[in-house]
Amino acid sequence: MPDTDATEHVSLDNLAEGSRQSLFEAGPRTVRLALDAGEDVPAHRHSDRNIVCHLVAGELVLGLGSETVALSAGEVVRFDGDQDISLRAETDCEALLVLSPAV
């Protein structure tokens, strides 16, 4: 079992280039997602996960099942991963995603 008292510290500015990067070794899974304007992530699911998406920069359209949510920098959305999830970058964007086990 991971040490839940351990402190991990990451600077987004120090991460290597790449569109998807996990930030920490232990859970909950935390991912930095960087997309170029016009880039899409096709529909997929993260079954048995609750997801928090914090858009750090840019504009992003998030498809959640039959719903569409437009996000601007600074906005945060929480949703269930047991549905089709798709993303489309309206501008270059960067987001932090936290995927935690559903309770």
CSV table of N, CA and C in Angstrom, one decimal:
chain,number,residue,atom,x,y,z
A,1,MET,N,0.9,-1.2,0.0
A,1,MET,CA,0.0,0.0,0.0
A,1,MET,C,0.9,1.2,0.0
A,2,PRO,N,0.6,2.3,-0.9
A,2,PRO,CA,1.5,3.4,-0.9
A,2,PRO,C,1.4,4.2,0.4
A,3,ASP,N,2.5,5.0,0.7
A,3,ASP,CA,2.5,5.8,1.9
A,3,ASP,C,1.7,7.0,1.6
A,4,THR,N,0.5,7.1,2.3
A,4,THR,CA,-0.4,8.2,2.0
A,4,THR,C,0.0,9.5,2.7
A,5,ASP,N,1.1,9.4,3.6
A,5,ASP,CA,1.6,10.6,4.3
A,5,ASP,C,2.7,11.2,3.5
A,6,ALA,N,3.2,10.6,2.5
A,6,ALA,CA,4.3,11.2,1.7
A,6,ALA,C,3.7,12.4,0.9
A,7,THR,N,4.6,13.4,0.8
A,7,THR,CA,4.3,14.5,0.0
A,7,THR,C,5.0,14.5,-1.3
A,8,GLU,N,4.3,14.7,-2.4
A,8,GLU,CA,4.9,14.7,-3.7
A,8,GLU,C,4.6,16.1,-4.3
A,9,HIS,N,5.6,16.7,-5.0
A,9,HIS,CA,5.5,18.1,-5.5
A,9,HIS,C,6.0,18.1,-6.9
A,10,VAL,N,5.1,18.6,-7.8
A,10,VAL,CA,5.5,18.7,-9.2
A,10,VAL,C,5.2,20.1,-9.7
A,11,SER,N,6.1,20.6,-10.6
A,11,SER,CA,5.9,21.8,-11.2
A,11,SER,C,5.5,21.5,-12.7
A,12,LEU,N,4.4,22.0,-13.2
A,12,LEU,CA,4.0,21.8,-14.6
A,12,LEU,C,5.1,22.4,-15.5
A,13,ASP,N,5.7,23.4,-15.1
A,13,ASP,CA,6.8,24.0,-16.0
A,13,ASP,C,8.0,23.1,-16.2
A,14,ASN,N,8.2,22.2,-15.3
A,14,ASN,CA,9.4,21.3,-15.3
A,14,ASN,C,9.1,20.0,-16.0
A,15,LEU,N,7.8,19.8,-16.4
A,15,LEU,CA,7.5,18.5,-17.1
A,15,LEU,C,8.1,18.5,-18.5
A,16,ALA,N,8.5,17.3,-19.0
A,16,ALA,CA,8.9,17.2,-20.4
A,16,ALA,C,7.8,17.5,-21.3
A,17,GLU,N,8.1,17.8,-22.6
A,17,GLU,CA,7.1,18.0,-23.6
A,17,GLU,C,6.3,16.7,-23.8
A,18,GLY,N,5.1,16.8,-24.2
A,18,GLY,CA,4.3,15.6,-24.5
A,18,GLY,C,2.8,15.9,-24.2
A,19,SER,N,1.9,15.2,-24.8
A,19,SER,CA,0.5,15.6,-24.7
A,19,SER,C,-0.1,15.0,-23.4
A,20,ARG,N,0.4,13.8,-22.9
A,20,ARG,CA,-0.1,13.2,-21.7
A,20,ARG,C,1.0,12.8,-20.8
A,21,GLN,N,0.9,13.2,-19.6
A,21,GLN,CA,1.9,12.8,-18.6
A,21,GLN,C,1.3,12.6,-17.2
A,22,SER,N,1.6,11.5,-16.6
A,22,SER,CA,1.2,11.2,-15.2
A,22,SER,C,2.1,12.0,-14.3
A,23,LEU,N,1.6,12.7,-13.3
A,23,LEU,CA,2.3,13.5,-12.4
A,23,LEU,C,2.9,12.8,-11.2
A,24,PHE,N,2.2,11.8,-10.7
A,24,PHE,CA,2.6,11.1,-9.5
A,24,PHE,C,2.7,9.6,-9.7
A,25,GLU,N,3.5,9.0,-8.8
A,25,GLU,CA,3.6,7.5,-8.8
A,25,GLU,C,2.3,6.9,-8.3
A,26,ALA,N,1.9,7.4,-7.1
A,26,ALA,CA,0.7,6.7,-6.5
A,26,ALA,C,-0.6,7.4,-6.9
A,27,GLY,N,-1.7,6.8,-6.6
A,27,GLY,CA,-3.0,7.3,-6.9
A,27,GLY,C,-3.5,8.4,-6.0
A,28,PRO,N,-4.5,9.1,-6.3
A,28,PRO,CA,-5.3,8.9,-7.5
A,28,PRO,C,-4.5,9.4,-8.7
A,29,ARG,N,-4.8,8.7,-9.9
A,29,ARG,CA,-4.0,9.1,-11.1
A,29,ARG,C,-4.3,10.5,-11.4
A,30,THR,N,-3.2,11.2,-11.6
A,30,THR,CA,-3.2,12.7,-12.0
A,30,THR,C,-2.4,12.9,-13.3
A,31,VAL,N,-3.1,13.4,-14.3
A,31,VAL,CA,-2.5,13.5,-15.6
A,31,VAL,C,-2.5,15.0,-16.1
A,32,ARG,N,-1.4,15.4,-16.7
A,32,ARG,CA,-1.4,16.7,-17.4
A,32,ARG,C,-1.7,16.4,-18.9
A,33,LEU,N,-2.6,17.1,-19.4
A,33,LEU,CA,-3.0,16.8,-20.8
A,33,LEU,C,-2.8,18.2,-21.6
A,34,ALA,N,-2.0,18.1,-22.6
A,34,ALA,CA,-1.7,19.3,-23.4
A,34,ALA,C,-2.2,19.0,-24.9
A,35,LEU,N,-3.0,19.8,-25.4
A,35,LEU,CA,-3.5,19.6,-26.8
A,35,LEU,C,-3.3,20.8,-27.6
A,36,ASP,N,-3.0,20.6,-28.9
A,36,ASP,CA,-2.9,21.7,-29.8
A,36,ASP,C,-4.3,22.1,-30.3
A,37,ALA,N,-4.5,23.3,-30.8
A,37,ALA,CA,-5.7,23.7,-31.3
A,37,ALA,C,-6.2,22.8,-32.4
A,38,GLY,N,-7.5,22.4,-32.3
A,38,GLY,CA,-8.0,21.4,-33.3
A,38,GLY,C,-7.8,20.0,-33.0
A,39,GLU,N,-7.0,19.7,-32.0
A,39,GLU,CA,-6.7,18.3,-31.7
A,39,GLU,C,-7.9,17.6,-30.9
A,40,ASP,N,-8.2,16.4,-31.2
A,40,ASP,CA,-9.3,15.7,-30.6
A,40,ASP,C,-8.8,14.5,-29.8
A,41,VAL,N,-9.5,14.1,-28.8
A,41,VAL,CA,-9.3,12.8,-28.1
A,41,VAL,C,-10.6,12.1,-28.3
A,42,PRO,N,-10.6,10.9,-29.1
A,42,PRO,CA,-11.9,10.2,-29.4
A,42,PRO,C,-12.6,9.7,-28.2
A,43,ALA,N,-13.8,9.4,-28.3
A,43,ALA,CA,-14.7,8.9,-27.3
A,43,ALA,C,-14.1,7.7,-26.6
A,44,HIS,N,-14.1,7.7,-25.3
A,44,HIS,CA,-13.5,6.6,-24.5
A,44,HIS,C,-14.2,6.6,-23.2
A,45,ARG,N,-13.9,5.7,-22.3
A,45,ARG,CA,-14.4,5.6,-20.9
A,45,ARG,C,-13.3,5.3,-20.0
A,46,HIS,N,-13.5,5.8,-18.7
A,46,HIS,CA,-12.7,5.4,-17.6
A,46,HIS,C,-13.6,4.8,-16.6
A,47,SER,N,-14.0,3.6,-16.8
A,47,SER,CA,-15.0,2.9,-16.0
A,47,SER,C,-14.6,2.9,-14.5
A,48,ASP,N,-15.5,3.0,-13.6
A,48,ASP,CA,-15.3,3.0,-12.2
A,48,ASP,C,-14.4,4.1,-11.7
A,49,ARG,N,-14.4,5.2,-12.4
A,49,ARG,CA,-13.6,6.4,-12.0
A,49,ARG,C,-14.5,7.6,-11.9
A,50,ASN,N,-14.2,8.5,-11.0
A,50,ASN,CA,-14.7,9.8,-11.0
A,50,ASN,C,-13.6,10.7,-11.5
A,51,ILE,N,-13.9,11.7,-12.3
A,51,ILE,CA,-12.9,12.5,-12.9
A,51,ILE,C,-13.1,14.0,-12.6
A,52,VAL,N,-12.0,14.7,-12.3
A,52,VAL,CA,-12.0,16.1,-12.2
A,52,VAL,C,-11.1,16.7,-13.2
A,53,CYS,N,-11.6,17.6,-14.0
A,53,CYS,CA,-10.8,18.2,-15.1
A,53,CYS,C,-10.7,19.7,-14.8
A,54,HIS,N,-9.5,20.2,-14.6
A,54,HIS,CA,-9.2,21.6,-14.4
A,54,HIS,C,-8.5,22.1,-15.6
A,55,LEU,N,-9.2,23.0,-16.3
A,55,LEU,CA,-8.5,23.6,-17.5
A,55,LEU,C,-7.6,24.7,-17.1
A,56,VAL,N,-6.3,24.5,-17.2
A,56,VAL,CA,-5.4,25.5,-16.8
A,56,VAL,C,-5.2,26.6,-17.8
A,57,ALA,N,-5.2,26.3,-19.1
A,57,ALA,CA,-5.1,27.3,-20.2
A,57,ALA,C,-5.8,26.9,-21.4
A,58,GLY,N,-6.3,27.9,-22.1
A,58,GLY,CA,-7.0,27.6,-23.4
A,58,GLY,C,-8.5,27.4,-23.3
A,59,GLU,N,-9.0,26.8,-24.4
A,59,GLU,CA,-10.5,26.5,-24.5
A,59,GLU,C,-10.6,25.1,-24.9
A,60,LEU,N,-11.5,24.3,-24.3
A,60,LEU,CA,-11.7,22.9,-24.5
A,60,LEU,C,-13.2,22.6,-24.6
A,61,VAL,N,-13.6,21.7,-25.5
A,61,VAL,CA,-15.0,21.2,-25.5
A,61,VAL,C,-14.9,19.8,-25.1
A,62,LEU,N,-15.7,19.5,-24.1
A,62,LEU,CA,-15.7,18.2,-23.4
A,62,LEU,C,-17.1,17.5,-23.8
A,63,GLY,N,-17.0,16.4,-24.4
A,63,GLY,CA,-18.2,15.6,-24.7
A,63,GLY,C,-18.4,14.6,-23.6
A,64,LEU,N,-19.6,14.6,-22.9
A,64,LEU,CA,-19.9,13.7,-21.8
A,64,LEU,C,-21.2,13.0,-22.2
A,65,GLY,N,-21.1,11.8,-22.7
A,65,GLY,CA,-22.4,11.1,-23.1
A,65,GLY,C,-23.0,12.0,-24.2
A,66,SER,N,-24.3,12.4,-24.0
A,66,SER,CA,-25.0,13.2,-24.9
A,66,SER,C,-24.9,14.7,-24.6
A,67,GLU,N,-24.1,15.1,-23.5
A,67,GLU,CA,-23.9,16.4,-23.1
A,67,GLU,C,-22.6,17.0,-23.6
A,68,THR,N,-22.6,18.3,-23.9
A,68,THR,CA,-21.3,19.0,-24.3
A,68,THR,C,-21.1,20.1,-23.3
A,69,VAL,N,-19.8,20.2,-22.8
A,69,VAL,CA,-19.5,21.2,-21.9
A,69,VAL,C,-18.3,22.0,-22.5
A,70,ALA,N,-18.5,23.3,-22.7
A,70,ALA,CA,-17.4,24.2,-23.1
A,70,ALA,C,-16.6,24.7,-21.9
A,71,LEU,N,-15.3,24.5,-21.9
A,71,LEU,CA,-14.5,25.0,-20.8
A,71,LEU,C,-13.6,26.1,-21.2
A,72,SER,N,-13.4,27.1,-20.3
A,72,SER,CA,-12.4,28.1,-20.5
A,72,SER,C,-11.4,28.0,-19.4
A,73,ALA,N,-10.2,28.6,-19.6
A,73,ALA,CA,-9.1,28.5,-18.6
A,73,ALA,C,-9.6,28.9,-17.3
A,74,GLY,N,-9.3,28.1,-16.3
A,74,GLY,CA,-9.7,28.4,-14.9
A,74,GLY,C,-10.9,27.6,-14.4
A,75,GLU,N,-11.6,27.0,-15.4
A,75,GLU,CA,-12.8,26.3,-15.0
A,75,GLU,C,-12.5,24.9,-14.7
A,76,VAL,N,-13.4,24.3,-13.8
A,76,VAL,CA,-13.2,22.9,-13.3
A,76,VAL,C,-14.6,22.2,-13.5
A,77,VAL,N,-14.5,21.0,-13.9
A,77,VAL,CA,-15.7,20.1,-14.0
A,77,VAL,C,-15.4,18.8,-13.4
A,78,ARG,N,-16.4,18.2,-12.8
A,78,ARG,CA,-16.3,16.8,-12.2
A,78,ARG,C,-17.4,16.0,-12.9
A,79,PHE,N,-17.0,14.7,-13.3
A,79,PHE,CA,-17.9,13.9,-14.0
A,79,PHE,C,-17.6,12.4,-13.8
A,80,ASP,N,-18.6,11.5,-14.1
A,80,ASP,CA,-18.5,10.1,-14.0
A,80,ASP,C,-17.8,9.5,-15.2
A,81,GLY,N,-16.8,8.7,-15.0
A,81,GLY,CA,-16.0,8.1,-16.1
A,81,GLY,C,-16.8,6.9,-16.8
A,82,ASP,N,-17.9,6.5,-16.3
A,82,ASP,CA,-18.7,5.4,-16.9
A,82,ASP,C,-19.6,5.9,-18.0
A,83,GLN,N,-19.1,6.9,-18.8
A,83,GLN,CA,-19.9,7.4,-20.0
A,83,GLN,C,-18.9,7.7,-21.1
A,84,ASP,N,-19.3,7.9,-22.3
A,84,ASP,CA,-18.4,8.2,-23.4
A,84,ASP,C,-17.9,9.6,-23.1
A,85,ILE,N,-16.5,9.8,-23.2
A,85,ILE,CA,-15.9,11.0,-22.9
A,85,ILE,C,-15.0,11.4,-24.1
A,86,SER,N,-15.2,12.5,-24.7
A,86,SER,CA,-14.4,13.0,-25.8
A,86,SER,C,-13.9,14.4,-25.5
A,87,LEU,N,-12.8,14.8,-26.2
A,87,LEU,CA,-12.3,16.2,-26.0
A,87,LEU,C,-11.9,16.8,-27.3
A,88,ARG,N,-12.1,18.1,-27.5
A,88,ARG,CA,-11.7,18.8,-28.6
A,88,ARG,C,-11.1,20.1,-28.2
A,89,ALA,N,-9.9,20.4,-28.6
A,89,ALA,CA,-9.2,21.6,-28.2
A,89,ALA,C,-9.6,22.7,-29.2
A,90,GLU,N,-10.2,23.8,-28.7
A,90,GLU,CA,-10.6,24.9,-29.5
A,90,GLU,C,-9.4,25.8,-29.8
A,91,THR,N,-8.5,25.9,-28.8
A,91,THR,CA,-7.2,26.6,-28.8
A,91,THR,C,-6.2,25.6,-28.2
A,92,ASP,N,-4.9,26.0,-28.3
A,92,ASP,CA,-3.9,25.3,-27.6
A,92,ASP,C,-4.4,25.3,-26.1
A,93,CYS,N,-4.3,24.1,-25.5
A,93,CYS,CA,-4.8,24.1,-24.1
A,93,CYS,C,-4.0,23.1,-23.2
A,94,GLU,N,-4.2,23.3,-21.9
A,94,GLU,CA,-3.5,22.4,-21.0
A,94,GLU,C,-4.5,22.2,-19.8
A,95,ALA,N,-4.6,20.9,-19.4
A,95,ALA,CA,-5.6,20.6,-18.4
A,95,ALA,C,-4.9,19.6,-17.4
A,96,LEU,N,-5.4,19.6,-16.2
A,96,LEU,CA,-5.1,18.6,-15.2
A,96,LEU,C,-6.3,17.7,-15.0
A,97,LEU,N,-6.1,16.5,-15.0
A,97,LEU,CA,-7.2,15.5,-14.8
A,97,LEU,C,-6.8,14.6,-13.6
A,98,VAL,N,-7.7,14.4,-12.7
A,98,VAL,CA,-7.6,13.6,-11.6
A,98,VAL,C,-8.6,12.5,-11.7
A,99,LEU,N,-8.2,11.2,-11.8
A,99,LEU,CA,-9.1,10.1,-11.9
A,99,LEU,C,-9.0,9.3,-10.6
A,100,SER,N,-10.1,9.3,-9.9
A,100,SER,CA,-10.1,8.6,-8.6
A,100,SER,C,-11.1,7.5,-8.6
A,101,PRO,N,-10.9,6.4,-7.9
A,101,PRO,CA,-11.8,5.3,-7.9
A,101,PRO,C,-13.2,5.8,-7.4
A,102,ALA,N,-14.2,5.3,-8.1
A,102,ALA,CA,-15.6,5.6,-7.8
A,102,ALA,C,-15.9,5.0,-6.4
A,103,VAL,N,-16.7,5.7,-5.6
A,103,VAL,CA,-17.0,5.1,-4.3
A,103,VAL,C,-18.4,4.7,-4.2
